[in-house]
mmCIF file of C-alpha atoms in Angstrom:
data_model
loop_
_atom_site.group_PDB
_atom_site.id
_atom_site.type_symbol
_atom_site.label_atom_id
_atom_site.label_comp_id
_atom_site.label_asym_id
_atom_site.label_seq_id
_atom_site.Cartn_x
_atom_site.Cartn_y
_atom_site.Cartn_z
ATOM 1 C CA MET A 1 90.688 103.415 138.661
ATOM 2 C CA HIS A 2 92.687 106.229 137.066
ATOM 3 C CA VAL A 3 90.880 109.169 135.439
ATOM 4 C CA LEU A 4 92.271 111.838 133.102
ATOM 5 C CA HIS A 5 90.554 114.621 131.161
ATOM 6 C CA ASP A 6 91.149 115.991 127.635
ATOM 7 C CA THR A 7 93.791 113.335 127.060
ATOM 8 C CA PRO A 8 95.232 112.457 123.599
ATOM 9 C CA LEU A 9 94.256 108.979 122.407
ATOM 10 C CA ALA A 10 97.003 108.618 119.803
ATOM 11 C CA PRO A 11 99.481 107.071 122.295
ATOM 12 C CA LEU A 12 96.947 104.327 123.024
ATOM 13 C CA THR A 13 96.718 103.170 119.398
ATOM 14 C CA THR A 14 99.225 101.366 117.204
ATOM 15 C CA PHE A 15 98.540 103.887 114.431
ATOM 16 C CA ARG A 16 99.521 106.651 116.879
ATOM 17 C CA LEU A 17 96.580 108.619 115.538
ATOM 18 C CA GLY A 18 93.496 110.162 117.108
ATOM 19 C CA GLY A 19 92.439 113.294 118.921
ATOM 20 C CA PRO A 20 91.678 113.668 122.638
ATOM 21 C CA ALA A 21 89.118 111.956 124.838
ATOM 22 C CA THR A 22 86.918 114.136 126.999
ATOM 23 C CA ARG A 23 87.548 111.643 129.790
ATOM 24 C CA LEU A 24 89.921 108.675 129.902
ATOM 25 C CA VAL A 25 89.341 105.984 132.529
ATOM 26 C CA THR A 26 91.924 103.230 133.026
ATOM 27 C CA ALA A 27 90.470 100.181 134.782
ATOM 28 C CA THR A 28 92.698 97.503 136.309
ATOM 29 C CA THR A 29 90.026 95.152 137.707
ATOM 30 C CA ASP A 30 86.814 93.661 136.335
ATOM 31 C CA ALA A 31 84.870 95.561 139.005
ATOM 32 C CA GLU A 32 86.371 98.868 137.810
ATOM 33 C CA VAL A 33 85.511 98.016 134.196
ATOM 34 C CA ILE A 34 81.889 97.322 135.128
ATOM 35 C CA ALA A 35 81.671 100.435 137.291
ATOM 36 C CA ALA A 36 82.935 102.652 134.455
ATOM 37 C CA VAL A 37 80.483 101.133 131.965
ATOM 38 C CA ARG A 38 77.592 101.507 134.418
ATOM 39 C CA GLU A 39 78.484 105.137 135.108
ATOM 40 C CA ALA A 40 78.569 106.011 131.428
ATOM 41 C CA GLY A 41 75.267 104.246 130.850
ATOM 42 C CA ALA A 42 73.595 105.925 133.796
ATOM 43 C CA ASP A 43 74.257 109.471 132.603
ATOM 44 C CA GLY A 44 74.085 108.736 128.871
ATOM 45 C CA THR A 45 77.738 109.501 128.206
ATOM 46 C CA PRO A 46 79.096 108.028 124.939
ATOM 47 C CA LEU A 47 81.523 105.198 125.738
ATOM 48 C CA LEU A 48 84.487 103.844 123.801
ATOM 49 C CA VAL A 49 86.275 100.728 125.070
ATOM 50 C CA ILE A 50 89.982 100.350 124.225
ATOM 51 C CA GLY A 51 92.326 97.460 124.908
ATOM 52 C CA GLY A 52 95.634 97.449 123.054
ATOM 53 C CA GLY A 53 94.455 99.961 120.442
ATOM 54 C CA SER A 54 95.713 97.787 117.585
ATOM 55 C CA ASN A 55 92.466 97.713 115.628
ATOM 56 C CA LEU A 56 91.273 101.299 115.908
ATOM 57 C CA VAL A 57 91.111 104.316 113.633
ATOM 58 C CA ILE A 58 90.135 107.311 115.769
ATOM 59 C CA GLY A 59 89.235 110.618 114.173
ATOM 60 C CA ASP A 60 91.395 113.711 114.565
ATOM 61 C CA LYS A 61 88.664 115.340 116.655
ATOM 62 C CA GLY A 62 88.956 112.540 119.191
ATOM 63 C CA PHE A 63 86.070 111.171 121.222
ATOM 64 C CA ASP A 64 83.533 113.346 123.021
ATOM 65 C CA GLY A 65 82.737 111.023 125.889
ATOM 66 C CA THR A 66 84.358 108.464 128.154
ATOM 67 C CA VAL A 67 87.121 106.229 126.847
ATOM 68 C CA LEU A 68 87.552 103.114 128.965
ATOM 69 C CA HIS A 69 91.046 101.652 128.724
ATOM 70 C CA ILE A 70 90.951 98.056 129.973
ATOM 71 C CA ALA A 71 94.246 97.237 131.699
ATOM 72 C CA THR A 72 93.187 94.216 133.761
ATOM 73 C CA LYS A 73 95.688 91.442 134.527
ATOM 74 C CA GLY A 74 95.292 87.703 135.022
ATOM 75 C CA PHE A 75 96.773 84.562 133.494
ATOM 76 C CA ALA A 76 95.722 81.196 134.942
ATOM 77 C CA LEU A 77 96.530 77.726 133.622
ATOM 78 C CA ASP A 78 94.759 74.629 134.936
ATOM 79 C CA GLY A 79 96.119 71.693 132.985
ATOM 80 C CA THR A 80 95.349 72.592 129.381
ATOM 81 C CA THR A 81 92.657 75.138 130.292
ATOM 82 C CA LEU A 82 93.678 78.790 130.098
ATOM 83 C CA GLU A 83 91.851 81.830 131.453
ATOM 84 C CA VAL A 84 93.176 85.314 130.733
ATOM 85 C CA ALA A 85 91.997 88.782 131.684
ATOM 86 C CA ALA A 86 90.905 91.059 128.862
ATOM 87 C CA GLY A 87 93.707 93.542 129.497
ATOM 88 C CA GLU A 88 96.565 91.061 129.128
ATOM 89 C CA VAL A 89 98.908 91.717 126.194
ATOM 90 C CA TRP A 90 98.050 89.050 123.631
ATOM 91 C CA SER A 91 101.565 88.424 122.335
ATOM 92 C CA GLU A 92 102.704 87.791 125.910
ATOM 93 C CA VAL A 93 99.816 85.381 126.477
ATOM 94 C CA VAL A 94 100.877 83.369 123.433
ATOM 95 C CA ALA A 95 104.513 83.306 124.530
ATOM 96 C CA ARG A 96 103.558 82.056 127.994
ATOM 97 C CA THR A 97 101.477 79.194 126.597
ATOM 98 C CA VAL A 98 104.426 78.153 124.434
ATOM 99 C CA GLU A 99 106.696 78.243 127.485
ATOM 100 C CA ALA A 100 104.164 76.018 129.263
ATOM 101 C CA GLY A 101 104.333 73.507 126.398
ATOM 102 C CA LEU A 102 100.732 73.971 125.254
ATOM 103 C CA ALA A 103 99.669 74.114 121.613
ATOM 104 C CA GLY A 104 96.791 75.839 119.867
ATOM 105 C CA ILE A 105 97.625 79.542 119.638
ATOM 106 C CA GLU A 106 101.366 79.468 118.883
ATOM 107 C CA CYS A 107 100.823 80.709 115.307
ATOM 108 C CA LEU A 108 99.046 83.787 116.664
ATOM 109 C CA ALA A 109 102.404 85.025 117.941
ATOM 110 C CA GLY A 110 103.254 88.701 117.624
ATOM 111 C CA ILE A 111 99.724 89.919 117.011
ATOM 112 C CA PRO A 112 99.415 93.287 118.776
ATOM 113 C CA GLY A 113 96.568 94.164 121.082
ATOM 114 C CA SER A 114 94.882 92.773 124.154
ATOM 115 C CA ALA A 115 93.500 89.329 124.910
ATOM 116 C CA GLY A 116 90.000 90.745 125.297
ATOM 117 C CA ALA A 117 90.001 91.999 121.722
ATOM 118 C CA THR A 118 90.795 88.610 120.183
ATOM 119 C CA PRO A 119 87.247 87.186 120.322
ATOM 120 C CA VAL A 120 85.739 90.450 119.088
ATOM 121 C CA GLN A 121 87.550 90.206 115.770
ATOM 122 C CA ASN A 122 87.954 86.411 115.865
ATOM 123 C CA VAL A 123 91.643 87.118 115.416
ATOM 124 C CA GLY A 124 93.512 84.728 113.178
ATOM 125 C CA ALA A 125 96.758 84.275 111.264
ATOM 126 C CA TYR A 126 98.935 81.582 109.747
ATOM 127 C CA GLY A 127 96.274 78.890 109.875
ATOM 128 C CA GLN A 128 94.926 79.505 113.382
ATOM 129 C CA ASP A 129 91.908 81.456 114.656
ATOM 130 C CA VAL A 130 91.104 82.076 118.309
ATOM 131 C CA SER A 131 87.658 80.565 117.719
ATOM 132 C CA ALA A 132 89.290 77.155 117.208
ATOM 133 C CA THR A 133 90.505 76.974 120.822
ATOM 134 C CA LEU A 134 88.321 79.505 122.643
ATOM 135 C CA THR A 135 85.711 77.838 124.860
ATOM 136 C CA GLU A 136 84.088 80.701 126.763
ATOM 137 C CA VAL A 137 84.000 84.467 127.059
ATOM 138 C CA VAL A 138 83.071 86.155 130.321
ATOM 139 C CA ALA A 139 81.514 89.521 129.542
ATOM 140 C CA TYR A 140 79.525 92.321 131.104
ATOM 141 C CA ASP A 141 76.049 92.495 129.560
ATOM 142 C CA THR A 142 75.079 96.170 129.511
ATOM 143 C CA ARG A 143 71.440 95.483 128.672
ATOM 144 C CA ASN A 144 70.794 93.341 131.727
ATOM 145 C CA ASP A 145 73.480 94.779 134.028
ATOM 146 C CA THR A 146 74.958 91.377 134.695
ATOM 147 C CA THR A 147 78.060 89.295 134.036
ATOM 148 C CA VAL A 148 77.468 86.464 131.584
ATOM 149 C CA THR A 149 79.493 83.508 130.331
ATOM 150 C CA LEU A 150 79.090 82.850 126.618
ATOM 151 C CA THR A 151 80.046 79.574 124.974
ATOM 152 C CA ASN A 152 81.974 79.361 121.721
ATOM 153 C CA GLU A 153 78.747 78.703 119.843
ATOM 154 C CA GLN A 154 77.003 81.666 121.457
ATOM 155 C CA CYS A 155 79.852 83.945 120.300
ATOM 156 C CA ARG A 156 78.714 83.442 116.670
ATOM 157 C CA PHE A 157 82.194 83.341 115.245
ATOM 158 C CA SER A 158 82.835 83.693 111.537
ATOM 159 C CA TYR A 159 85.652 85.178 109.465
ATOM 160 C CA ARG A 160 86.881 88.232 111.444
ATOM 161 C CA HIS A 161 83.473 88.548 113.029
ATOM 162 C CA SER A 162 81.643 87.695 116.239
ATOM 163 C CA LEU A 163 78.649 88.516 118.407
ATOM 164 C CA PHE A 164 80.776 91.161 120.132
ATOM 165 C CA LYS A 165 81.506 92.916 116.859
ATOM 166 C CA GLU A 166 77.867 92.600 115.851
ATOM 167 C CA LEU A 167 76.641 94.121 119.149
ATOM 168 C CA PRO A 168 79.485 96.424 120.271
ATOM 169 C CA ASP A 169 77.338 98.335 122.754
ATOM 170 C CA THR A 170 75.955 95.228 124.456
ATOM 171 C CA TYR A 171 78.956 93.251 125.675
ATOM 172 C CA VAL A 172 82.259 94.245 127.265
ATOM 173 C CA VAL A 173 84.721 91.350 127.349
ATOM 174 C CA LEU A 174 86.198 90.709 130.803
ATOM 175 C CA ARG A 175 87.902 87.297 130.508
ATOM 176 C CA VAL A 176 88.589 84.716 127.826
ATOM 177 C CA ARG A 177 88.987 80.957 128.252
ATOM 178 C CA PHE A 178 90.764 78.519 125.958
ATOM 179 C CA ALA A 179 91.193 74.756 125.688
ATOM 180 C CA LEU A 180 94.773 74.152 124.580
ATOM 181 C CA GLU A 181 96.577 70.892 123.759
ATOM 182 C CA ASP A 182 99.468 69.096 125.391
ATOM 183 C CA ALA A 183 101.163 67.540 122.379
ATOM 184 C CA GLY A 184 104.395 66.661 124.119
ATOM 185 C CA GLY A 185 106.057 69.951 123.283
ATOM 186 C CA LEU A 186 104.909 69.943 119.668
ATOM 187 C CA SER A 187 102.755 72.464 117.857
ATOM 188 C CA ALA A 188 99.260 71.993 116.530
ATOM 189 C CA PRO A 189 99.244 70.545 112.986
ATOM 190 C CA VAL A 190 100.602 73.180 110.606
ATOM 191 C CA ALA A 191 97.643 74.522 108.630
ATOM 192 C CA TYR A 192 99.059 77.324 106.478
ATOM 193 C CA GLU A 193 101.213 76.854 103.392
ATOM 194 C CA GLN A 194 103.577 79.777 104.020
ATOM 195 C CA THR A 195 104.181 78.561 107.559
ATOM 196 C CA ALA A 196 104.828 75.026 106.330
ATOM 197 C CA ARG A 197 107.335 76.294 103.767
ATOM 198 C CA ALA A 198 109.139 78.416 106.339
ATOM 199 C CA LEU A 199 109.305 75.468 108.720
ATOM 200 C CA GLY A 200 110.358 73.044 105.995
ATOM 201 C CA VAL A 201 107.536 70.594 106.713
ATOM 202 C CA GLY A 202 104.372 69.387 105.036
ATOM 203 C CA MET A 203 100.880 70.601 105.782
ATOM 204 C CA GLY A 204 99.423 68.842 108.804
ATOM 205 C CA GLU A 205 102.783 68.054 110.384
ATOM 206 C CA ARG A 206 103.795 69.142 113.859
ATOM 207 C CA VAL A 207 107.016 70.885 114.874
ATOM 208 C CA PRO A 208 108.500 71.938 118.227
ATOM 209 C CA LEU A 209 106.286 74.636 119.750
ATOM 210 C CA ALA A 210 109.019 77.231 120.161
ATOM 211 C CA HIS A 211 110.126 76.699 116.561
ATOM 212 C CA ALA A 212 106.595 77.352 115.269
ATOM 213 C CA HIS A 213 106.214 80.419 117.495
ATOM 214 C CA ASP A 214 109.580 81.926 116.543
ATOM 215 C CA THR A 215 109.096 81.204 112.833
ATOM 216 C CA VAL A 216 105.755 82.999 112.797
ATOM 217 C CA LEU A 217 107.311 85.951 114.616
ATOM 218 C CA LYS A 218 109.990 86.182 111.925
ATOM 219 C CA LEU A 219 107.387 85.970 109.166
ATOM 220 C CA ARG A 220 105.331 88.720 110.775
ATOM 221 C CA ALA A 221 108.380 90.906 111.356
ATOM 222 C CA SER A 222 109.397 90.562 107.703
ATOM 223 C CA LYS A 223 106.014 92.095 106.819
ATOM 224 C CA GLY A 224 106.178 94.860 109.425
ATOM 225 C CA MET A 225 103.507 93.150 111.516
ATOM 226 C CA VAL A 226 105.387 93.083 114.836
ATOM 227 C CA LEU A 227 105.324 96.370 116.759
ATOM 228 C CA ASP A 228 108.576 98.323 116.724
ATOM 229 C CA PRO A 229 108.526 102.009 117.728
ATOM 230 C CA GLU A 230 111.536 102.667 115.492
ATOM 231 C CA ASP A 231 109.932 101.143 112.384
ATOM 232 C CA HIS A 232 107.158 103.204 110.804
ATOM 233 C CA ASP A 233 106.049 100.154 108.828
ATOM 234 C CA THR A 234 104.642 98.906 112.139
ATOM 235 C CA TRP A 235 102.744 102.121 112.866
ATOM 236 C CA SER A 236 99.628 100.480 111.514
ATOM 237 C CA ALA A 237 96.677 98.285 112.382
ATOM 238 C CA GLY A 238 98.225 95.290 110.678
ATOM 239 C CA SER A 239 95.994 94.118 107.844
ATOM 240 C CA PHE A 240 93.817 97.109 107.033
ATOM 241 C CA PHE A 241 91.357 95.215 104.822
ATOM 242 C CA THR A 242 89.743 91.810 105.183
ATOM 243 C CA ASN A 243 90.075 89.224 102.437
ATOM 244 C CA PRO A 244 86.936 89.459 100.270
ATOM 245 C CA ILE A 245 84.548 86.506 100.273
ATOM 246 C CA LEU A 246 82.667 86.249 96.984
ATOM 247 C CA THR A 247 79.679 84.199 95.906
ATOM 248 C CA ASP A 248 80.187 81.844 92.969
ATOM 249 C CA GLU A 249 78.515 84.373 90.666
ATOM 250 C CA GLU A 250 80.638 87.254 91.994
ATOM 251 C CA PHE A 251 83.799 85.198 91.682
ATOM 252 C CA ALA A 252 83.026 84.326 88.062
ATOM 253 C CA VAL A 253 82.637 88.021 87.219
ATOM 254 C CA PHE A 254 85.815 88.782 89.176
ATOM 255 C CA ARG A 255 87.796 86.204 87.179
ATOM 256 C CA GLU A 256 86.645 87.854 83.973
ATOM 257 C CA ARG A 257 87.869 91.233 85.224
ATOM 258 C CA VAL A 258 91.228 89.684 86.156
ATOM 259 C CA ALA A 259 91.585 88.186 82.677
ATOM 260 C CA GLU A 260 90.701 91.514 81.030
ATOM 261 C CA ARG A 261 93.199 93.467 83.094
ATOM 262 C CA LEU A 262 96.060 91.013 83.589
ATOM 263 C CA GLY A 263 95.672 88.400 80.882
ATOM 264 C CA ALA A 264 93.847 85.105 80.443
ATOM 265 C CA ASP A 265 96.718 83.127 81.968
ATOM 266 C CA VAL A 266 96.559 84.962 85.319
ATOM 267 C CA GLU A 267 94.613 83.311 88.124
ATOM 268 C CA ALA A 268 93.690 85.239 91.252
ATOM 269 C CA PRO A 269 94.166 83.563 94.644
ATOM 270 C CA ALA A 270 91.138 81.470 95.542
ATOM 271 C CA TYR A 271 90.343 79.605 98.749
ATOM 272 C CA PRO A 272 87.174 77.720 99.742
ATOM 273 C CA ALA A 273 85.037 79.819 102.092
ATOM 274 C CA GLY A 274 81.961 77.705 102.698
ATOM 275 C CA PRO A 275 79.032 76.716 100.481
ATOM 276 C CA ALA A 276 79.057 78.564 97.147
ATOM 277 C CA ALA A 277 81.682 81.037 98.375
ATOM 278 C CA THR A 278 85.332 81.748 97.589
ATOM 279 C CA LYS A 279 87.814 83.911 99.470
ATOM 280 C CA THR A 280 90.443 85.856 97.569
ATOM 281 C CA SER A 281 93.422 87.918 98.707
ATOM 282 C CA ALA A 282 93.034 91.599 99.553
ATOM 283 C CA ALA A 283 96.826 92.049 99.387
ATOM 284 C CA TRP A 284 96.890 90.587 95.854
ATOM 285 C CA LEU A 285 94.035 92.862 94.756
ATOM 286 C CA ILE A 286 95.743 95.956 96.138
ATOM 287 C CA ASP A 287 99.052 95.116 94.492
ATOM 288 C CA LYS A 288 97.540 94.248 91.101
ATOM 289 C CA ALA A 289 95.463 97.435 91.163
ATOM 290 C CA GLY A 290 98.730 99.378 91.221
ATOM 291 C CA PHE A 291 99.152 100.081 94.930
ATOM 292 C CA THR A 292 102.504 98.468 95.491
ATOM 293 C CA LYS A 293 104.660 98.388 98.628
ATOM 294 C CA GLY A 294 105.577 101.896 99.752
ATOM 295 C CA TYR A 295 102.853 103.513 97.618
ATOM 296 C CA GLY A 296 102.098 107.130 98.471
ATOM 297 C CA SER A 297 103.957 110.400 98.785
ATOM 298 C CA GLY A 298 102.387 111.835 101.914
ATOM 299 C CA PRO A 299 102.670 111.073 105.623
ATOM 300 C CA ALA A 300 100.340 108.047 105.287
ATOM 301 C CA ARG A 301 101.554 105.350 102.906
ATOM 302 C CA ILE A 302 101.312 101.652 102.194
ATOM 303 C CA SER A 303 103.908 99.710 104.142
ATOM 304 C CA THR A 304 107.201 99.070 102.372
ATOM 305 C CA LYS A 305 106.951 95.472 103.598
ATOM 306 C CA HIS A 306 103.325 94.509 102.981
ATOM 307 C CA THR A 307 100.635 95.929 100.690
ATOM 308 C CA LEU A 308 97.857 95.125 103.149
ATOM 309 C CA ALA A 309 99.131 97.525 105.809
ATOM 310 C CA LEU A 310 98.467 101.262 105.685
ATOM 311 C CA THR A 311 100.953 103.145 107.813
ATOM 312 C CA ASN A 312 101.623 106.422 109.589
ATOM 313 C CA ARG A 313 105.109 107.558 108.574
ATOM 314 C CA GLY A 314 105.351 109.694 111.694
ATOM 315 C CA GLU A 315 103.515 112.929 110.936
ATOM 316 C CA ALA A 316 100.215 111.666 109.548
ATOM 317 C CA THR A 317 96.743 112.650 110.668
ATOM 318 C CA THR A 318 93.753 110.346 110.605
ATOM 319 C CA GLU A 319 92.453 112.240 107.585
ATOM 320 C CA ASP A 320 95.709 111.472 105.756
ATOM 321 C CA LEU A 321 95.189 107.785 106.482
ATOM 322 C CA LEU A 322 91.538 107.858 105.411
ATOM 323 C CA ALA A 323 92.424 109.571 102.138
ATOM 324 C CA LEU A 324 94.850 106.756 101.337
ATOM 325 C CA ALA A 325 92.341 104.080 102.349
ATOM 326 C CA ARG A 326 89.655 105.598 100.145
ATOM 327 C CA GLU A 327 92.068 105.791 97.222
ATOM 328 C CA VAL A 328 92.904 102.100 97.588
ATOM 329 C CA VAL A 329 89.251 101.056 97.910
ATOM 330 C CA ALA A 330 88.275 103.041 94.829
ATOM 331 C CA GLY A 331 91.233 101.755 92.819
ATOM 332 C CA VAL A 332 90.542 98.096 93.590
ATOM 333 C CA ARG A 333 86.845 98.543 92.837
ATOM 334 C CA ASP A 334 87.601 100.188 89.499
ATOM 335 C CA ALA A 335 90.134 97.524 88.569
ATOM 336 C CA PHE A 336 88.327 94.368 89.674
ATOM 337 C CA GLY A 337 84.788 95.230 90.748
ATOM 338 C CA VAL A 338 85.498 94.142 94.330
ATOM 339 C CA THR A 339 84.863 96.473 97.268
ATOM 340 C CA LEU A 340 87.362 96.080 100.085
ATOM 341 C CA VAL A 341 86.108 96.263 103.672
ATOM 342 C CA ASN A 342 88.271 97.799 106.384
ATOM 343 C CA GLU A 343 89.228 95.525 109.274
ATOM 344 C CA PRO A 344 89.951 98.190 111.946
ATOM 345 C CA VAL A 345 87.051 99.750 113.820
ATOM 346 C CA THR A 346 86.513 103.412 112.951
ATOM 347 C CA VAL A 347 85.597 105.962 115.631
ATOM 348 C CA GLY A 348 84.091 109.264 114.551
ATOM 349 C CA VAL A 349 85.121 108.721 110.921
ATOM 350 C CA GLU A 350 84.182 106.599 107.912
ATOM 351 C CA ILE A 351 86.295 105.152 105.100
#
């Protein structure tokens, strides 16, 4: 276990934003993770758990307490069953499963962050969600001071949500288990239209695993969604807002607002989202509300590659980022009556 004091947190986040931590603990084993959590709980010290820092907005004042950086390692394949430690780099986990010829998470290529964070947010992209292949999560239960194994059902997965997000102070993810598929070197059935177009196949078809993986990487890179220290479009948290899910009544009102603003012949994106619910596109809303690619004149701006990413152009503060986020939320609400919800977790600040 490595301990530092009054240490900047910005280098541990993909935004490269955030003030110092009173105490930073880096844990490289499950036992060290549990020990750090127990210690903080015993003396009442506020605790913040960080993995890859790809889904965090930390205030400029930092965090007055203990920040636990999980840097555990472990990647074990047994047939088609995969177990990974929470601290493993997620993009590397995906690449290794592709190399092993196993399908199921290949379209989650290039997503920044740690493996332990994926069930928290129920990470998903390009037609795949971790909840589709995840079987179990091993976690430390702070309430009962014990290690528990939670099934997929017990994780309460929904769109970008889980039990771990619902109860952030209760569970600390230690290990994640997946059931992958041996499809003879082929991918899972393609389940996203943009991916299918890029691959030149129909929905539901399979392609060579490496081809699916590499195609998704190229798609993500074209949107600034693959980390590159030289590209400020990637100094972000990826998608900053979740896609709104509207009830039938809300969607009907939304369509009327779209027609009033953009014309009766314009249809907003609409995707089934369960009984009496429709999901629309946050990126579309942002763009049509006037916040186009590259919007902004300060050190925090919308990405030049994707309207859904808010970025640090190199000299931004967290307050600069929050000001931009608030402007976008207010603009979309005024234009379409829809309130966007931020996807990254905020620490010491509010949108």
